[in-house]
Amino acid sequence: MKPNSERKPSIAIIGAGMTGILICIELQKLGIEDVTIFEKKEELGGTWRENTYPGVACDIPAHMYTYSFEPNPEWKYRFARGNEIFDYFKKVSDKYNVTGKIRFGEAITSCEYDRSKWHLKTSKGQSYVADFVVSATGILHHPAKPNIPGLESFKGISFHTAEWNHKVDLKGKRIGVIGTGSTAAQVIPEMVKTGSEVFVFQRTPQWIVNVPDKNYSEKDRESWRKNPSLAKRLHKWYTIAVEETFSKAVIGKKIPHMLMSFLCKRNLRKSVKDPVLRKKLTPNYRVGCKRVVVNSTFYDAIQKPNAHLVTDGIERITPAGVETKDGKVYDLDILILATGFHPFNFMRPMNLVGKNGTKIDEVWGKKIQAYRSMFIPGFPNFILMLGPNTPIGNFSVIAMSEVQTKYLMGMIKDWMANKFDEIDATQEAFKNFNLYLKQGMGKTVWLGGCNSWYLDSDGDPAMWPYTWKQWEKEMKTPDYRDFSLTKV
Ligand SMILES: Cc1cc2nc3c(=O)[nH]c(=O)nc-3n(C[C@H](O)[C@H](O)[C@H](O)COP(=O)(O)OP(=O)(O)OC[C@H]3O[C@@H](n4cnc5c(N)ncnc54)[C@H](O)[C@@H]3O)c2cc1C
């Protein structure tokens, strides 16, 4: 047998967004060069390539939304704009020799497991064989279009926020926006600046916390360039601040939740003077039940004379615009769908076939679950990044990918040390882990009387119900008692 250090796996990564880039960097740090990233589009960047709508920005502080090993002294705003974030990932990808490993314009259409190898097929008809497959296909990647009768009949221009049509001139137009979530709160103020009249069709009001934006000066950036540890310190500081407030509030910790509730309610009270409008904007569920919107411009925008909040419910879309349940018709030139994403699609649609011909849709037909959010029994050596019950919410998704990547690297090192060829989570571990999650949900706010994208089809939150610290601790190293390890 070759010395341990010479055994290196071949690894296929699906998706060249923030997560795929990160994994490729970490694999190269282990000396693994046989890494290929398949990216279905012609450019990297995932979320930040797709979402180019006016106002697109991070809603957690930029210094927190960076890889921990790569502080960015160039941030221009506290809440980085989408194009800055895209540039950051592109720069990091070039710097760490990731870009050369990406096969652009090649979607993975099929992944089949056979005798300790994954056999992949791409949209270009190519085949590829790998020891491991890492699915880094993102969570907010498949735009969700609303199921409203007549949507297709609209004669004006309509598009989803993630598919923004930049050829359309919005100036002086009558614009309708469906949705009031985080994206809508960013896009509506921009529409109000540009359109003649803007109609916001609200199904459910949102709790909004105002964390003011900040324009960083050249002097700030100069100091971070000279002393990167200052930017690293900000990363740490923001991470702790968000963990102690948002993250603890949503899992039901009393004082952080009281603080968040107070801040959201005060924001609404102070920002919206008209009691009728304020009532329409007041949610009837607990703060945090839906993802808290972090925004400092929406309330101001919705009070402008050309902005109109419509709460009567949409009956249908007509060729001319939107008809509400009270029979009113809103004539529109442009209809924007700020209606979010399908968060439970993950790697699908893909022909994913594990051991003994098991298909992913059979396993996930009833419920979408995983062991430690990353492993599906029967799909050995297949790693799902940011899978169900990752601590998604008002926290940095980069931090989540970093924790999962570190966990995975521990496993890869053990594979390199010849401890196993095939690793598969056991059914028992899968069952126990999901039971453990369910036991923690009762205290959280996600079951606080709202319908949100956090909930699966059974109404169970696909979230992590314990603290971030607890998650980090449990994700430190793989517990091999929960896996079946095989030498082939
Ligand atoms: C509008 C918006 C704002 C957000 N704001 C924040 C924020 O403020 N803070 C935060 O932490 N998170 C935020 N997020 C979440 C964001 O998605 C993550 O932070 C992060 O970008 C996810 O990176 P990813 O690489 O896991 O997935 P993605 O960025 O979605 O990348 C997945 C990649 O996989 C590719 N792909 C998918 N399927 C295939 C296939 N079959 N074959 C080949 N390639 C494939 C896609 O083309 C894409 O490039 C936001 C998301 C959205 C949509």
Short mmCIF file of C-alpha atoms and ligand atoms in Angstrom, two decimals, residues 14-20 38-41 43-51 53 56-60 65 89 106-109 136-141 183 186 291 341 347 349-350 386 395-398 401, ligand 1:
data_model
loop_
_atom_site.label_atom_id
_atom_site.label_comp_id
_atom_site.label_asym_id
_atom_site.label_seq_id
_atom_site.Cartn_x
_atom_site.Cartn_y
_atom_site.Cartn_z
CA ILE A 14 -21.31 21.00 -7.68
CA GLY A 15 -21.69 24.78 -7.74
CA ALA A 16 -19.20 27.65 -7.80
CA GLY A 17 -20.83 29.94 -5.28
CA MET A 18 -19.44 30.99 -1.91
CA THR A 19 -19.53 27.39 -0.61
CA GLY A 20 -18.00 25.63 -3.62
CA PHE A 38 -19.02 22.06 -12.04
CA GLU A 39 -20.93 25.30 -12.46
CA LYS A 40 -24.02 25.41 -14.60
CA LYS A 41 -23.67 29.09 -15.45
CA GLU A 43 -19.76 32.75 -14.16
CA LEU A 44 -19.05 31.98 -10.49
CA GLY A 45 -20.66 33.73 -7.51
CA GLY A 46 -24.04 31.95 -7.17
CA THR A 47 -26.46 34.19 -5.25
CA TRP A 48 -24.41 37.31 -5.94
CA ARG A 49 -24.19 36.62 -9.67
CA GLU A 50 -27.93 35.95 -9.96
CA ASN A 51 -29.34 38.72 -7.77
CA TYR A 53 -31.87 43.83 -8.56
CA VAL A 56 -29.38 44.24 -3.55
CA ALA A 57 -27.15 44.10 -0.49
CA CYS A 58 -26.07 41.89 2.32
CA ASP A 59 -28.28 42.27 5.37
CA ILE A 60 -25.64 41.27 7.86
CA TYR A 65 -19.98 38.27 5.65
CA PHE A 89 -15.74 36.09 -4.29
CA GLU A 106 -21.77 22.50 -17.22
CA ALA A 107 -24.63 21.49 -14.94
CA ILE A 108 -24.50 18.14 -13.19
CA THR A 109 -27.59 16.31 -14.33
CA ALA A 136 -22.75 23.14 -2.97
CA THR A 137 -25.82 24.12 -4.94
CA GLY A 138 -27.14 26.72 -2.50
CA ILE A 139 -30.35 27.16 -0.57
CA LEU A 140 -31.83 30.27 -2.13
CA HIS A 141 -31.21 29.37 -5.69
CA THR A 183 -35.53 41.31 -0.92
CA GLN A 186 -34.44 46.38 -0.46
CA ARG A 291 -36.74 35.88 9.15
CA PHE A 341 -37.08 30.91 -3.41
CA MET A 347 -29.41 19.72 -5.52
CA PRO A 349 -33.65 18.47 -10.10
CA MET A 350 -30.87 15.94 -10.49
CA LEU A 386 -26.11 23.84 3.94
CA PHE A 395 -26.47 34.92 10.62
CA SER A 396 -23.59 34.62 8.18
CA VAL A 397 -24.08 31.69 5.84
CA ILE A 398 -20.31 31.86 5.25
CA SER A 401 -20.23 26.76 5.36
C1 LIG B 1 -31.03 38.05 -2.31
C2 LIG B 1 -30.24 37.26 -1.30
C3 LIG B 1 -29.61 37.91 -0.25
C4 LIG B 1 -28.88 37.18 0.68
N1 LIG B 1 -28.30 37.84 1.71
C5 LIG B 1 -27.56 37.16 2.61
C6 LIG B 1 -26.94 37.82 3.70
O1 LIG B 1 -27.08 39.01 3.88
N2 LIG B 1 -26.20 37.08 4.56
C7 LIG B 1 -26.05 35.73 4.41
O2 LIG B 1 -25.36 35.11 5.19
N3 LIG B 1 -26.64 35.08 3.38
C8 LIG B 1 -27.39 35.75 2.50
N4 LIG B 1 -28.00 35.09 1.48
C9 LIG B 1 -27.84 33.64 1.36
C10 LIG B 1 -26.79 33.30 0.29
O3 LIG B 1 -27.40 32.45 -0.61
C11 LIG B 1 -25.57 32.67 0.91
O4 LIG B 1 -24.96 33.61 1.79
C12 LIG B 1 -24.50 32.22 -0.06
O5 LIG B 1 -24.32 33.06 -1.15
C13 LIG B 1 -24.78 30.80 -0.52
O6 LIG B 1 -23.68 30.35 -1.25
P1 LIG B 1 -23.68 28.91 -1.88
O7 LIG B 1 -22.41 28.79 -2.63
O8 LIG B 1 -23.95 27.91 -0.84
O9 LIG B 1 -24.93 28.87 -2.86
P2 LIG B 1 -25.22 29.77 -4.15
O10 LIG B 1 -24.64 31.11 -4.01
O11 LIG B 1 -26.67 29.66 -4.43
O12 LIG B 1 -24.41 29.01 -5.31
C14 LIG B 1 -24.80 27.77 -5.78
C15 LIG B 1 -24.17 27.57 -7.15
O13 LIG B 1 -24.46 26.25 -7.60
C16 LIG B 1 -24.75 26.29 -8.99
N5 LIG B 1 -25.55 25.09 -9.31
C17 LIG B 1 -26.75 24.75 -8.80
N6 LIG B 1 -27.14 23.55 -9.28
C18 LIG B 1 -26.15 23.13 -10.12
C19 LIG B 1 -25.95 21.96 -10.90
N7 LIG B 1 -26.85 20.97 -10.94
N8 LIG B 1 -24.81 21.85 -11.63
C20 LIG B 1 -23.87 22.82 -11.60
N9 LIG B 1 -24.01 23.95 -10.88
C21 LIG B 1 -25.14 24.10 -10.14
C22 LIG B 1 -25.50 27.59 -9.16
O14 LIG B 1 -25.50 28.04 -10.48
C23 LIG B 1 -24.72 28.51 -8.20
O15 LIG B 1 -23.67 29.17 -8.85
C24 LIG B 1 -28.77 35.79 0.54
C25 LIG B 1 -29.42 35.14 -0.51
C26 LIG B 1 -30.16 35.87 -1.41
C27 LIG B 1 -30.86 35.14 -2.53
#
